[in-house]
Short mmCIF file of C-alpha atoms in Angstrom, two decimals:
data_model
loop_
_atom_site.label_atom_id
_atom_site.label_comp_id
_atom_site.label_asym_id
_atom_site.label_seq_id
_atom_site.Cartn_x
_atom_site.Cartn_y
_atom_site.Cartn_z
CA MET O 21 -5.57 -21.90 8.19
CA ARG O 22 -5.25 -24.03 5.06
CA ILE O 23 -4.58 -21.68 2.17
CA LEU O 24 -4.58 -22.40 -1.57
CA LEU O 25 -2.43 -19.81 -3.38
CA ALA O 26 -2.42 -18.95 -7.08
CA GLY O 27 0.40 -16.77 -8.35
CA ALA O 28 2.92 -18.03 -5.79
CA SER O 29 5.99 -17.37 -7.94
CA GLY O 30 5.59 -13.59 -8.26
CA THR O 31 7.11 -10.93 -6.04
CA ILE O 32 4.07 -10.72 -3.76
CA GLY O 33 3.41 -14.47 -3.79
CA THR O 34 6.99 -15.35 -2.83
CA ALA O 35 6.99 -12.87 0.05
CA LEU O 36 3.52 -13.96 1.15
CA ILE O 37 4.59 -17.60 1.41
CA ARG O 38 7.56 -16.64 3.57
CA HIS O 39 5.25 -14.62 5.80
CA LEU O 40 2.47 -17.20 6.13
CA GLU O 41 4.24 -20.55 6.20
CA THR O 42 5.15 -20.55 9.89
CA ASN O 43 1.53 -20.24 11.02
CA HIS O 44 -0.50 -21.64 8.11
CA GLU O 45 -0.53 -24.62 5.76
CA ILE O 46 -0.09 -23.52 2.16
CA ARG O 47 -0.60 -25.29 -1.14
CA ARG O 48 0.58 -23.62 -4.30
CA LEU O 49 -1.12 -23.90 -7.67
CA VAL O 50 1.42 -24.68 -10.43
CA ARG O 51 1.13 -25.14 -14.20
CA ARG O 52 3.70 -27.92 -14.39
CA ALA O 53 3.63 -31.36 -12.76
CA ALA O 54 3.31 -31.08 -8.97
CA ARG O 55 6.49 -31.76 -6.98
CA GLY O 56 5.05 -32.89 -3.73
CA PRO O 57 1.93 -32.59 -1.57
CA GLN O 58 2.28 -28.78 -1.21
CA GLU O 59 1.70 -28.25 -4.92
CA VAL O 60 -1.44 -28.69 -7.01
CA ARG O 61 -1.37 -28.70 -10.80
CA TRP O 62 -3.87 -26.61 -12.70
CA ASN O 63 -4.31 -25.29 -16.23
CA PRO O 64 -6.12 -21.94 -16.01
CA SER O 65 -6.00 -21.25 -19.71
CA ALA O 66 -8.07 -24.41 -20.25
CA GLY O 67 -10.21 -23.86 -17.16
CA GLU O 68 -8.82 -26.97 -15.44
CA LEU O 69 -8.73 -27.18 -11.63
CA ASP O 70 -10.02 -30.04 -9.50
CA ALA O 71 -12.70 -28.90 -7.07
CA GLU O 72 -11.04 -31.04 -4.40
CA ALA O 73 -8.17 -28.57 -4.31
CA VAL O 74 -10.45 -25.76 -3.11
CA GLU O 75 -12.47 -28.08 -0.85
CA TRP O 76 -9.25 -28.67 1.11
CA ALA O 77 -8.76 -24.95 1.67
CA ASP O 78 -10.13 -22.57 4.29
CA ALA O 79 -9.08 -19.68 2.05
CA VAL O 80 -8.08 -19.13 -1.57
CA ILE O 81 -5.77 -16.28 -2.47
CA ASN O 82 -5.54 -15.33 -6.14
CA LEU O 83 -2.44 -13.37 -7.22
CA SER O 84 -2.38 -14.64 -10.81
CA GLY O 85 -1.55 -12.33 -13.70
CA ALA O 86 1.19 -11.55 -16.16
CA GLY O 87 3.51 -8.74 -15.08
CA ILE O 88 2.23 -5.25 -15.94
CA ALA O 89 5.77 -4.30 -16.93
CA GLY O 90 6.53 -7.72 -18.37
CA GLY O 91 6.74 -6.39 -21.91
CA LEU O 92 5.81 -3.52 -24.20
CA TRP O 93 2.03 -3.17 -24.51
CA THR O 94 1.64 -4.54 -27.98
CA ARG O 95 -1.79 -5.85 -28.94
CA SER O 96 -0.62 -9.34 -28.16
CA TYR O 97 0.69 -8.44 -24.70
CA LYS O 98 -2.49 -6.55 -23.84
CA GLU O 99 -4.41 -9.73 -24.61
CA THR O 100 -2.03 -11.55 -22.28
CA LEU O 101 -2.68 -9.02 -19.50
CA TYR O 102 -6.41 -9.58 -19.82
CA ALA O 103 -6.36 -13.35 -20.26
CA SER O 104 -3.86 -14.14 -17.49
CA ARG O 105 -6.10 -12.42 -14.97
CA ILE O 106 -9.56 -13.15 -16.18
CA THR O 107 -9.19 -16.84 -17.14
CA ALA O 108 -7.25 -17.67 -13.94
CA THR O 109 -9.89 -16.02 -11.78
CA ARG O 110 -12.70 -17.66 -13.71
CA THR O 111 -11.06 -21.08 -13.29
CA LEU O 112 -10.74 -20.56 -9.53
CA VAL O 113 -14.32 -19.37 -9.18
CA GLU O 114 -15.72 -22.26 -11.20
CA ALA O 115 -13.84 -24.70 -8.94
CA ILE O 116 -15.19 -22.92 -5.87
CA ARG O 117 -18.71 -23.10 -7.30
CA ARG O 118 -18.34 -26.86 -7.87
CA ALA O 119 -16.93 -27.54 -4.41
CA ALA O 120 -19.18 -29.38 -1.99
CA ASN O 121 -17.52 -27.51 0.89
CA PRO O 122 -16.22 -24.20 -0.54
CA PRO O 123 -13.60 -22.07 1.31
CA ALA O 124 -14.80 -19.39 3.70
CA VAL O 125 -12.89 -16.56 1.97
CA PHE O 126 -11.63 -15.79 -1.52
CA ILE O 127 -9.08 -12.95 -1.72
CA SER O 128 -8.67 -11.96 -5.36
CA GLN O 129 -6.02 -9.52 -6.44
CA SER O 130 -6.98 -6.34 -8.25
CA ALA O 131 -5.03 -3.11 -8.59
CA SER O 132 -4.95 0.61 -8.05
CA GLY O 133 -5.26 0.79 -11.82
CA TYR O 134 -9.02 0.33 -11.27
CA TYR O 135 -9.28 4.09 -10.65
CA GLY O 136 -7.40 5.26 -13.74
CA ASP O 137 -5.68 8.65 -13.93
CA ARG O 138 -7.40 10.93 -11.40
CA GLY O 139 -5.05 13.78 -10.57
CA ASP O 140 -5.38 15.04 -6.99
CA GLU O 141 -8.79 13.40 -6.34
CA ILE O 142 -8.85 11.31 -3.14
CA LEU O 143 -9.82 7.73 -4.10
CA THR O 144 -11.58 5.43 -1.65
CA GLU O 145 -13.20 2.04 -2.19
CA HIS O 146 -16.42 3.87 -3.15
CA SER O 147 -14.80 5.89 -5.95
CA SER O 148 -15.76 5.13 -9.53
CA SER O 149 -13.53 3.31 -11.99
CA GLY O 150 -11.40 5.13 -14.56
CA GLY O 151 -11.08 5.14 -18.31
CA THR O 152 -7.62 3.55 -18.80
CA LEU O 153 -6.75 0.11 -20.09
CA MET O 154 -5.79 -1.03 -16.58
CA ALA O 155 -9.14 0.20 -15.25
CA ASP O 156 -10.95 -1.94 -17.79
CA ILE O 157 -8.80 -4.95 -16.91
CA CYS O 158 -9.50 -4.49 -13.22
CA ARG O 159 -13.27 -4.13 -13.72
CA ARG O 160 -13.43 -7.40 -15.66
CA TRP O 161 -11.02 -9.09 -13.23
CA GLU O 162 -13.16 -8.14 -10.23
CA ALA O 163 -16.40 -9.12 -11.98
CA GLU O 164 -15.07 -12.69 -12.36
CA ALA O 165 -14.16 -12.85 -8.65
CA LEU O 166 -17.63 -11.67 -7.63
CA ARG O 167 -19.19 -14.70 -9.32
CA ALA O 168 -18.12 -16.78 -6.30
CA PRO O 169 -20.98 -18.29 -4.24
CA ASP O 170 -22.76 -16.02 -1.78
CA THR O 171 -21.51 -18.18 1.10
CA VAL O 172 -17.91 -17.16 0.30
CA ARG O 173 -16.58 -13.85 1.56
CA VAL O 174 -14.96 -12.21 -1.43
CA VAL O 175 -12.24 -9.57 -0.97
CA LEU O 176 -11.06 -7.53 -3.96
CA ALA O 177 -7.55 -6.46 -2.98
CA ARG O 178 -6.83 -3.33 -5.02
CA THR O 179 -3.07 -3.33 -4.55
CA GLY O 180 -1.05 -0.20 -5.26
CA ILE O 181 2.62 0.06 -6.22
CA VAL O 182 4.41 -2.50 -4.09
CA MET O 183 7.85 -1.47 -2.87
CA ALA O 184 10.00 -4.60 -2.67
CA HIS O 185 13.71 -5.19 -3.12
CA GLU O 186 13.02 -8.33 -5.14
CA GLY O 187 11.04 -6.72 -7.94
CA GLY O 188 8.62 -4.06 -9.13
CA ALA O 189 9.31 -0.34 -9.02
CA LEU O 190 11.76 -0.09 -6.11
CA PRO O 191 14.93 -1.57 -7.67
CA ASN O 192 14.45 0.66 -10.73
CA LEU O 193 14.33 3.68 -8.44
CA LEU O 194 17.19 2.61 -6.16
CA ILE O 195 19.82 1.63 -8.72
CA PRO O 196 20.23 5.11 -10.20
CA ILE O 197 19.95 6.75 -6.77
CA ARG O 198 22.78 4.65 -5.39
CA LEU O 199 24.87 5.52 -8.48
CA PHE O 200 24.33 9.27 -7.86
CA ALA O 201 21.95 9.41 -10.85
CA GLY O 202 18.62 9.62 -9.04
CA THR O 203 15.75 10.35 -11.39
CA SER O 204 12.14 11.42 -11.07
CA ILE O 205 9.62 10.86 -13.86
CA GLY O 206 7.21 13.18 -15.62
CA SER O 207 6.04 16.17 -13.61
CA GLY O 208 6.77 14.33 -10.36
CA ARG O 209 3.43 15.56 -9.06
CA GLN O 210 1.57 12.34 -9.92
CA TRP O 211 0.35 10.45 -6.86
CA TRP O 212 1.74 6.95 -6.33
CA PRO O 213 -0.41 4.62 -4.16
CA TRP O 214 2.65 2.89 -2.72
CA ILE O 215 2.83 0.13 -0.12
CA SER O 216 5.83 -1.74 1.31
CA ILE O 217 5.97 -5.47 0.59
CA ASN O 218 6.03 -5.96 4.35
CA ASP O 219 2.67 -4.20 4.82
CA GLU O 220 1.27 -5.83 1.65
CA VAL O 221 1.71 -9.38 2.95
CA ARG O 222 0.62 -8.41 6.46
CA ALA O 223 -2.54 -6.88 5.02
CA LEU O 224 -3.32 -9.99 2.97
CA GLU O 225 -2.98 -12.13 6.10
CA PHE O 226 -5.18 -9.67 8.03
CA LEU O 227 -7.88 -9.98 5.39
CA LEU O 228 -8.04 -13.74 5.79
CA THR O 229 -10.06 -13.27 8.99
CA ALA O 230 -11.08 -9.57 9.10
CA PRO O 231 -14.84 -8.96 8.70
CA VAL O 232 -14.33 -7.15 5.38
CA SER O 233 -15.66 -7.93 1.93
CA GLY O 234 -15.73 -6.27 -1.48
CA PRO O 235 -13.03 -3.80 -2.60
CA VAL O 236 -10.17 -3.03 -0.23
CA ASN O 237 -7.45 -0.53 -1.14
CA LEU O 238 -4.00 -1.92 -0.30
CA SER O 239 -1.83 1.18 -0.12
CA ALA O 240 -0.15 3.15 2.63
CA PRO O 241 -2.36 5.67 4.51
CA ALA O 242 -0.04 8.52 3.40
CA PRO O 243 -0.01 8.56 -0.41
CA ALA O 244 2.89 10.45 -1.89
CA THR O 245 3.89 12.05 -5.15
CA MET O 246 6.58 10.60 -7.35
CA ASP O 247 8.94 13.42 -6.37
CA ALA O 248 8.35 12.87 -2.63
CA ILE O 249 9.16 9.14 -2.97
CA THR O 250 12.32 9.55 -5.04
CA ILE O 251 13.64 12.47 -2.97
CA GLY O 252 12.92 10.53 0.26
CA LEU O 253 14.80 7.50 -1.02
CA GLY O 254 17.69 9.72 -2.07
CA ARG O 255 17.92 11.21 1.42
CA ALA O 256 17.83 7.73 3.00
CA PHE O 257 20.94 6.78 1.03
CA HIS O 258 22.50 10.31 1.22
CA ARG O 259 22.22 10.71 -2.53
CA PRO O 260 20.82 13.60 -4.57
CA VAL O 261 18.03 13.21 -7.11
CA TRP O 262 19.41 15.19 -10.02
CA PHE O 263 17.42 14.25 -13.06
CA ARG O 264 13.91 14.20 -14.45
CA VAL O 265 12.65 12.13 -17.42
CA PRO O 266 9.98 14.14 -19.25
CA GLY O 267 6.70 12.25 -19.66
CA ALA O 268 6.68 12.88 -23.41
CA ILE O 269 10.02 11.12 -23.83
CA LEU O 270 8.86 8.21 -21.67
CA THR O 271 5.67 7.66 -23.66
CA PHE O 272 7.59 8.01 -26.94
CA VAL O 273 10.00 5.24 -25.87
CA ILE O 274 7.67 2.76 -24.21
CA GLY O 275 4.23 4.04 -25.18
CA GLN O 276 1.05 3.32 -23.23
CA LEU O 277 2.95 1.25 -20.67
CA GLY O 278 4.88 4.31 -19.54
CA GLN O 279 1.77 6.45 -19.33
CA GLU O 280 -0.29 4.00 -17.28
CA LEU O 281 2.45 2.54 -15.14
CA LEU O 282 4.52 5.62 -14.28
CA LEU O 283 2.62 8.80 -15.14
CA THR O 284 -0.89 7.97 -13.97
CA SER O 285 -1.95 9.70 -10.73
CA ALA O 286 -3.99 7.78 -8.15
CA ARG O 287 -4.30 9.35 -4.71
CA MET O 288 -5.66 6.20 -3.11
CA GLU O 289 -6.55 5.83 0.59
CA PRO O 290 -6.98 2.50 2.42
CA ARG O 291 -10.14 3.41 4.33
CA ALA O 292 -11.62 -0.11 4.47
CA LEU O 293 -8.36 -1.58 5.74
CA VAL O 294 -7.80 1.07 8.40
CA GLY O 295 -11.47 0.98 9.40
CA ALA O 296 -11.18 -2.76 10.01
CA GLY O 297 -8.31 -2.15 12.44
CA PHE O 298 -5.20 -2.82 10.37
CA SER O 299 -2.02 -1.02 11.55
CA PHE O 300 0.74 -0.23 9.06
CA ASP O 301 4.43 -0.76 9.85
CA GLU O 302 5.42 1.69 7.11
CA PRO O 303 2.62 4.27 6.97
CA THR O 304 4.58 7.26 5.58
CA PRO O 305 7.16 7.93 2.87
CA GLU O 306 9.71 8.62 5.62
CA ALA O 307 8.99 5.23 7.23
CA LEU O 308 9.25 3.59 3.78
CA ALA O 309 12.66 5.19 3.18
CA ALA O 310 13.91 4.06 6.60
CA TRP O 311 12.63 0.50 5.94
CA VAL O 312 14.23 0.44 2.51
CA ARG O 313 17.60 1.47 3.90
CA ARG O 314 17.33 -0.93 6.86
CA THR O 315 16.50 -3.92 4.65
CA ALA O 316 18.72 -3.09 1.68
CA LYS O 317 21.50 -5.50 0.79
CA ARG O 318 24.88 -3.97 1.36
#
């Protein structure tokens, strides 16, 4: 397939390109001058993207958005979190709407944050949205994607906490564990909707052709608590998990970011993905720990 990718430089985008490039033709959207035929310049903040770029594509994948943990959640950074997702998605959709021959599928990233803080409640694609800042961002983000033409199959990929060596939560968990200072956070009973980067990119490729539309939870079929994940990683590296950071201290130090990123509980299940026939390589916390150890740099 010919795939136009926005957000190619992030952790997921970089891994996705490596996964797709042997079997697909990929063009990356960039905000600087293009450096060859595999790059297309755009300016999402100004709504600028040539419709010809999406006419070339069989599929558009949208991973754009400033990092959730890219800075303290000041008023200014909250505005960045909104704008970097909403304006980028709006720009892509407007180009798709102008295209004489639009792509068959538009996969637009969303997040497990859509559901907010829900305790032990099992969350499927039919569950309601939550009341957190991230839930509001995700609702507006998804609403922009759903403005695509009816002829385009729109997939809202509600990605959970991606476990990757190159970024995100995993390095921050592994470094203290490998230094014999393994730490859990808050009560440890909050559910983390984790997924390995391997399964994340495999799922995105699967969704290019799977007969699925609308919201799709991208998380492992065996959600786990924070304690289960950290203790499992400790066992994989033969290290104890000694310490716990109280939630009150975390929110005092980094505020709302700590609450929504680390202490929120979302027991998410990937029912749409499994129902469509997707098979996970790392379906359980034990499989995740084994994969992490197997792929870790020595």
